[in-house]
Amino acid sequence: KGGKYFYQTFPKPQLGEFKDLQTLRMQPTQESPLTVPQTLGKLLARDTVQVELIPEKKGLFLKHVEYQITSQHFKISVYRRYSDFDVFHELLLQRFAYRMVPALPPKRMDFIEGRRRALGRFINLVARHPFFSEDELVKTFLTFNGSDVQVKMRDACKKMGDEFMTNTMATLAKDYLPADIQAQFSSSRELIRNIHNSFHKLRDRAEKMAERSKENATDLLMFGRELSTLGSDGSPIPSLASSQSTWGILRQSLKGLSVEFALLADKGAQQGRREEDDVVEKLNLFLDLLQSYRDLCERHEKGVLHEHQRALQKYGMMKRQMMSATVQPKEQVSVEQLESRIVQQENAIQTMELRNYFSLFCLHQETQLIFTYLPITSHILGAFVNSQVQGHQEMGAVWNDLQQKLGCLFGVDEMQSPPLTPK
């Protein structure tokens, strides 16, 4: 007022107040229950389960295959048959119908080793899933040592019911879903479908490269054996050629070269196995997960949504029957029964609506898990590059030794002769 300035002074903050402010800033904000706070490292660290094939046991009429299942997390080994996996998979789908449950390999496969690998991928994806890993059903499969594991698993599943009955978020899911959840789901599904197709092609190429490495190893081995056969031929050299020909000396030298070619073949076979174990298997693991996401999306659309629509249609039909009953006088008992059925159907529809929202809630979380797993791409590329570097280094060392050996046996001039055909 009147051109004068007024200054207001504030008390100087005390040190304790600064500490309180810092403490407040350091406290993490509460995350939405919809968020899955996971990293790839955390998921992989949950457990690693080894699946080893046990030699076939002969029964009275049939043979059966057993697998030794060893969980690092539970630090225990148990024995399971394929039928145990089959029941476990069936119960997982009942218990976690709204989650990504990986598919089982078919019982009848051409290669038992291929089935073992597929079962290993299945159980590792299950054991690392944040909503499966500590579940009683999974614990029973990985730790129970009794002979009646299937009965034990069925009992555990019967006591718990499905996830909708035990998850505290089941009736609250609608409140946490974003308004554009359907649009988000559609765009994520399309992106994941494209990723799935690309990884399929990558896996197919990796398989072909691993197969070529093994074929190359076989060819190198056979090449060395043919050289040895050629060098072992003791047929006398004709007198007309013996005066100037060095074939006799050369022939004896060829016998020893099979050692180097056998070593090259061994290195090539190791290269093929590394490509299968470190590259193809990782690609197959992620493909199994992507396929389980596709299956989940189909279960959501064909299962939950379809059942909800059928329930609404049935409810509409009941309401029409009720209106007809009120217009045309009928027995009081039949009207009361119809009213009771309508109430029951209304409750069923309400439950289905809650299940539909919970299904979307779980789908949103499972979509997050797919993107959490995506950095496995760098693991796959690293394994691929490392296997190539190691393979080329090991084989290069043998080729260099072979080159020096040839120089000693035949002389450098013989090895650097001009081309036999004009360019």
XYZ file of C-alpha atoms in Angstrom:
423
model
C 0.000 0.000 0.000
C 1.199 3.496 -0.779
C 4.285 2.265 -2.608
C 5.747 0.499 0.394
C 6.898 -3.101 0.290
C 6.151 -5.497 3.035
C 8.357 -8.551 3.621
C 7.149 -11.614 5.444
C 9.745 -13.761 7.131
C 9.434 -17.516 7.585
C 11.082 -19.569 10.291
C 14.270 -21.329 9.192
C 13.616 -25.056 8.617
C 15.228 -27.368 11.127
C 17.495 -30.290 10.193
C 14.901 -32.809 11.381
C 12.342 -31.390 8.976
C 14.740 -31.942 6.050
C 15.158 -35.560 7.144
C 11.384 -36.045 7.284
C 11.061 -34.601 3.771
C 13.821 -36.881 2.456
C 12.174 -39.892 4.072
C 8.880 -38.986 2.427
C 10.531 -38.678 -0.992
C 12.322 -42.016 -0.621
C 9.135 -43.903 0.165
C 7.979 -45.798 -2.969
C 4.595 -44.904 -4.390
C 2.058 -47.674 -4.032
C 1.718 -49.574 -7.291
C -1.565 -50.675 -8.751
C -2.429 -54.348 -8.157
C -2.720 -54.561 -11.930
C 1.039 -54.030 -12.294
C 3.372 -57.035 -12.276
C 6.687 -55.691 -10.886
C 8.992 -58.267 -12.466
C 12.185 -58.294 -14.513
C 13.510 -61.101 -16.672
C 16.295 -61.679 -14.155
C 13.808 -62.096 -11.304
C 11.671 -64.513 -13.299
C 14.642 -66.685 -14.297
C 15.947 -66.672 -10.719
C 12.682 -68.088 -9.329
C 13.666 -71.631 -10.213
C 15.540 -73.832 -12.660
C 14.120 -77.319 -13.043
C 16.164 -80.121 -14.609
C 14.280 -82.902 -16.413
C 16.373 -86.018 -16.982
C 15.315 -89.202 -18.720
C 15.452 -92.386 -16.626
C 16.147 -95.632 -18.553
C 12.988 -97.480 -19.556
C 11.482 -99.832 -16.999
C 9.943 -103.016 -18.294
C 6.499 -103.666 -16.922
C 4.573 -106.910 -17.207
C 3.252 -105.979 -20.637
C 4.490 -102.492 -21.515
C 7.516 -100.287 -21.047
C 7.167 -96.834 -19.538
C 9.454 -93.836 -19.357
C 10.202 -91.951 -16.152
C 11.719 -88.520 -15.671
C 13.779 -87.241 -12.777
C 12.604 -83.730 -11.903
C 15.052 -81.634 -9.872
C 14.041 -78.186 -8.614
C 16.821 -75.822 -7.547
C 14.333 -73.722 -5.574
C 12.962 -76.611 -3.510
C 16.286 -78.507 -3.568
C 14.660 -81.868 -4.146
C 14.395 -84.537 -6.855
C 11.220 -86.476 -7.640
C 10.249 -88.983 -10.320
C 7.372 -88.403 -12.688
C 5.781 -90.203 -15.639
C 4.161 -88.509 -18.612
C 0.716 -89.281 -17.141
C 1.694 -87.236 -14.047
C 2.537 -84.272 -16.297
C -0.774 -84.772 -18.101
C -2.847 -84.626 -14.895
C -0.778 -81.677 -13.628
C -1.435 -79.770 -16.859
C -5.173 -80.518 -16.698
C -5.360 -79.254 -13.099
C -3.323 -76.139 -13.915
C -5.876 -75.216 -16.573
C -8.682 -75.694 -14.046
C -6.920 -73.712 -11.331
C -5.513 -70.935 -13.547
C -7.917 -70.707 -16.476
C -7.169 -66.973 -16.850
C -3.372 -67.364 -16.984
C -0.794 -68.540 -19.531
C -0.568 -72.308 -19.063
C 2.031 -73.742 -21.495
C 0.954 -76.678 -23.643
C 2.291 -80.180 -23.070
C 4.129 -82.012 -25.856
C 2.103 -84.877 -27.356
C 2.499 -88.238 -25.648
C 3.577 -89.941 -28.852
C 6.586 -88.188 -30.346
C 9.125 -89.560 -32.803
C 12.001 -88.654 -30.502
C 11.955 -89.257 -26.740
C 14.701 -86.637 -26.350
C 12.488 -84.048 -28.049
C 9.692 -84.788 -25.587
C 12.112 -84.518 -22.649
C 13.216 -81.081 -23.831
C 9.612 -79.952 -24.305
C 8.637 -81.168 -20.814
C 11.639 -79.267 -19.426
C 10.505 -76.051 -21.099
C 6.942 -76.579 -19.830
C 7.890 -77.085 -16.181
C 10.403 -74.211 -16.167
C 7.827 -71.761 -17.546
C 5.377 -72.926 -14.872
C 7.932 -72.817 -12.028
C 8.985 -69.270 -12.988
C 5.485 -67.849 -13.370
C 4.938 -65.331 -10.530
C 1.376 -66.545 -9.892
C 2.154 -70.279 -10.161
C 5.518 -70.739 -8.492
C 4.333 -70.716 -4.850
C 0.977 -72.370 -5.473
C 0.255 -75.588 -3.575
C -0.461 -77.481 -6.804
C 2.967 -76.630 -8.257
C 4.694 -77.377 -4.944
C 3.051 -80.792 -4.831
C 4.180 -81.682 -8.345
C 7.776 -80.580 -7.711
C 8.229 -81.951 -4.186
C 5.824 -84.821 -3.367
C 7.692 -88.128 -3.226
C 4.774 -90.534 -2.731
C 3.463 -92.907 -5.364
C -0.033 -91.333 -5.482
C 1.030 -87.871 -6.683
C -1.982 -87.610 -9.028
C -4.439 -88.144 -6.148
C -2.491 -85.651 -4.035
C -2.651 -83.007 -6.785
C -6.387 -83.542 -7.389
C -7.081 -83.199 -3.666
C -5.050 -79.971 -3.468
C -6.873 -78.503 -6.464
C -10.286 -79.516 -5.105
C -9.612 -77.802 -1.768
C -8.459 -74.532 -3.361
C -10.820 -74.173 -6.306
C -9.913 -71.950 -9.235
C -8.000 -68.670 -8.941
C -11.188 -66.586 -9.067
C -12.219 -68.161 -5.756
C -8.899 -67.517 -3.985
C -7.545 -64.266 -5.466
C -8.383 -61.207 -3.356
C -8.616 -59.086 -6.522
C -11.311 -61.233 -8.135
C -14.278 -59.043 -7.133
C -12.317 -55.767 -7.372
C -10.738 -56.254 -10.796
C -13.171 -53.894 -12.568
C -12.075 -50.955 -10.398
C -8.438 -51.252 -11.525
C -8.942 -51.818 -15.249
C -8.201 -48.809 -17.486
C -11.133 -47.413 -19.444
C -9.548 -48.411 -22.762
C -8.680 -51.948 -21.679
C -10.254 -53.520 -24.791
C -8.276 -51.245 -27.131
C -5.066 -51.944 -25.207
C -5.733 -55.675 -25.351
C -6.362 -55.608 -29.110
C -3.212 -53.621 -29.939
C -1.044 -55.740 -27.600
C -2.433 -58.941 -29.044
C -1.654 -57.839 -32.593
C 1.905 -56.812 -31.661
C 2.519 -60.107 -29.836
C 1.120 -62.039 -32.803
C 3.688 -60.362 -35.081
C 6.477 -61.080 -32.578
C 5.338 -64.710 -32.452
C 5.535 -65.054 -36.242
C 9.026 -63.510 -36.351
C 10.345 -65.787 -33.600
C 8.959 -68.795 -35.458
C 11.067 -67.858 -38.476
C 14.149 -67.227 -36.317
C 13.756 -70.656 -34.699
C 13.399 -72.375 -38.078
C 16.617 -70.731 -39.351
C 18.489 -71.585 -36.153
C 17.397 -75.224 -36.457
C 18.672 -75.370 -40.029
C 22.040 -73.898 -39.015
C 22.414 -76.400 -36.170
C 21.528 -79.224 -38.544
C 24.072 -77.986 -41.093
C 26.767 -77.905 -38.404
C 26.080 -81.557 -37.589
C 25.991 -82.515 -41.269
C 29.293 -80.686 -41.827
C 30.791 -82.652 -38.926
C 29.701 -85.930 -40.518
C 31.139 -84.894 -43.899
C 34.483 -83.959 -42.329
C 34.670 -87.313 -40.566
C 33.904 -89.231 -43.754
C 36.382 -87.079 -45.714
C 39.148 -88.031 -43.270
C 38.217 -91.712 -43.430
C 38.341 -91.706 -47.226
C 41.822 -90.149 -47.062
C 42.862 -92.871 -44.634
C 41.432 -95.566 -46.923
C 43.303 -94.044 -49.845
C 46.532 -93.969 -47.859
C 46.116 -97.565 -46.673
C 45.962 -98.952 -50.188
C 49.011 -101.223 -50.465
C 48.723 -101.915 -54.184
C 52.153 -101.788 -55.911
C 52.840 -98.786 -58.117
C 53.462 -99.749 -61.796
C 57.117 -99.629 -62.828
C 56.416 -97.239 -65.678
C 55.213 -94.597 -63.135
C 57.460 -95.321 -60.161
C 60.550 -93.548 -61.439
C 59.071 -90.046 -61.400
C 55.922 -90.449 -59.277
C 55.893 -89.353 -55.637
C 52.593 -91.145 -55.066
C 54.146 -93.812 -52.856
C 55.418 -91.267 -50.319
C 52.300 -89.130 -50.606
C 50.056 -92.142 -50.086
C 51.730 -93.062 -46.807
C 51.301 -89.485 -45.527
C 47.556 -89.474 -46.116
C 46.915 -92.164 -43.501
C 47.774 -89.859 -40.594
C 45.484 -87.007 -41.696
C 42.335 -88.765 -40.515
C 43.209 -87.753 -36.935
C 42.874 -84.035 -37.705
C 39.682 -84.540 -39.692
C 38.190 -86.590 -36.851
C 39.048 -83.714 -34.496
C 37.436 -81.236 -36.903
C 34.332 -83.437 -37.033
C 34.193 -83.516 -33.227
C 34.445 -79.706 -33.038
C 31.726 -79.386 -35.683
C 29.428 -81.746 -33.756
C 30.027 -79.725 -30.568
C 29.129 -76.591 -32.499
C 25.837 -78.160 -33.613
C 24.987 -79.215 -30.051
C 25.769 -75.724 -28.714
C 23.475 -74.198 -31.327
C 20.709 -76.628 -30.343
C 21.117 -76.271 -26.567
C 21.920 -72.557 -26.285
C 20.059 -71.021 -29.224
C 17.263 -73.275 -30.495
C 16.132 -74.263 -26.977
C 15.916 -70.632 -25.827
C 13.913 -69.771 -28.944
C 11.605 -72.744 -28.316
C 11.130 -71.669 -24.686
C 9.953 -68.212 -25.692
C 7.813 -69.652 -28.501
C 6.098 -71.949 -25.990
C 5.297 -68.896 -23.868
C 3.993 -66.934 -26.871
C 1.792 -69.871 -27.885
C 0.381 -70.083 -24.353
C -0.553 -66.381 -24.631
C -2.350 -67.055 -27.906
C -4.204 -69.972 -26.281
C -5.154 -67.736 -23.341
C -6.637 -65.089 -25.645
C -8.751 -67.770 -27.344
C -9.923 -69.133 -23.977
C -10.967 -65.616 -22.973
C -12.973 -65.036 -26.148
C -14.455 -68.513 -26.610
C -14.859 -69.288 -22.920
C -15.630 -66.387 -20.594
C -17.207 -64.016 -23.137
C -19.188 -66.768 -24.857
C -20.567 -68.122 -21.561
C -21.509 -64.597 -20.479
C -23.447 -64.010 -23.714
C -25.244 -67.352 -23.402
C -26.203 -66.541 -19.809
C -27.653 -63.186 -20.899
C -29.668 -64.880 -23.655
C -31.009 -67.427 -21.173
C -31.889 -64.621 -18.768
C -33.771 -62.756 -21.507
C -35.734 -65.888 -22.352
C -36.682 -66.347 -18.674
C -37.856 -62.739 -18.414
C -40.076 -63.213 -21.462
C -41.518 -66.376 -19.908
C -42.170 -64.447 -16.706
C -43.993 -61.675 -18.566
C -46.076 -64.275 -20.362
C -46.905 -65.950 -17.036
C -48.126 -62.676 -15.512
C -50.356 -61.916 -18.525
C -51.812 -65.439 -18.757
C -52.776 -66.795 -15.318
C -50.825 -69.912 -14.387
C -50.350 -71.999 -11.302
C -48.766 -70.037 -8.435
C -46.134 -72.745 -7.921
C -44.798 -72.517 -11.484
C -44.610 -68.680 -11.278
C -42.670 -68.857 -8.010
C -40.301 -71.433 -9.513
C -39.734 -69.161 -12.497
C -39.047 -66.205 -10.191
C -36.542 -68.312 -8.252
C -34.795 -69.376 -11.464
C -34.601 -65.753 -12.611
C -32.956 -64.732 -9.333
C -30.493 -67.606 -9.679
C -29.747 -66.572 -13.256
C -29.215 -62.947 -12.184
C -26.684 -64.126 -9.610
C -24.989 -66.297 -12.222
C -24.759 -63.354 -14.622
C -23.299 -61.156 -11.896
C -20.664 -63.812 -11.164
C -19.892 -64.168 -14.874
C -19.475 -60.411 -15.209
C -17.033 -60.448 -12.308
C -15.202 -63.374 -13.924
C -15.087 -61.493 -17.218
C -13.460 -58.474 -15.551
C -11.082 -60.737 -13.649
C -10.182 -62.491 -16.908
C -9.340 -59.115 -18.472
C -7.386 -58.205 -15.334
C -5.310 -61.388 -15.638
C -4.890 -60.903 -19.398
C -3.437 -57.469 -18.737
C -0.956 -58.974 -16.270
C -0.030 -61.848 -18.593
C 0.574 -59.350 -21.404
C 3.036 -57.573 -19.106
C 4.829 -60.897 -18.543
C 5.265 -61.377 -22.294
C 6.992 -57.998 -22.532
C 9.034 -58.833 -19.418
C 10.308 -61.932 -21.223
C 11.152 -60.070 -24.457
C 14.731 -59.120 -23.359
C 15.474 -62.855 -23.695
C 16.193 -61.825 -27.296
C 19.556 -60.441 -26.147
C 20.286 -63.740 -24.340
C 19.523 -65.656 -27.539
C 21.671 -63.380 -29.707
C 24.504 -63.536 -27.186
C 24.353 -67.342 -27.114
C 24.292 -67.456 -30.927
C 27.291 -65.146 -31.348
C 29.261 -66.868 -28.577
C 28.650 -70.309 -30.070
C 29.834 -69.105 -33.485
C 32.937 -67.415 -32.079
C 33.867 -70.459 -29.998
C 33.201 -72.857 -32.863
C 35.227 -70.876 -35.403
C 38.107 -70.415 -32.961
C 38.280 -74.107 -32.091
C 37.984 -75.289 -35.680
C 40.346 -72.549 -36.883
C 43.029 -73.808 -34.490
C 42.699 -77.346 -35.885
C 42.775 -76.077 -39.491
C 45.950 -74.115 -38.718
C 47.592 -77.222 -37.237
C 46.538 -79.190 -40.295
C 47.988 -76.542 -42.604
C 51.345 -76.706 -40.832
C 51.296 -80.497 -40.935
C 50.625 -80.483 -44.663
C 53.506 -78.054 -45.150
C 55.854 -80.458 -43.363
C 54.586 -83.502 -45.248
C 54.361 -82.164 -48.764
C 56.364 -78.946 -48.740
C 55.112 -75.400 -49.075
C 55.623 -75.280 -52.847
C 53.365 -78.256 -53.415
C 50.601 -76.637 -51.376
C 50.785 -73.326 -53.292
C 50.619 -74.692 -56.816
C 48.845 -72.652 -59.517
C 45.165 -73.363 -60.182
C 44.488 -76.552 -62.135
C 41.758 -74.875 -64.212
C 41.905 -71.437 -65.831
C 39.776 -68.695 -64.233
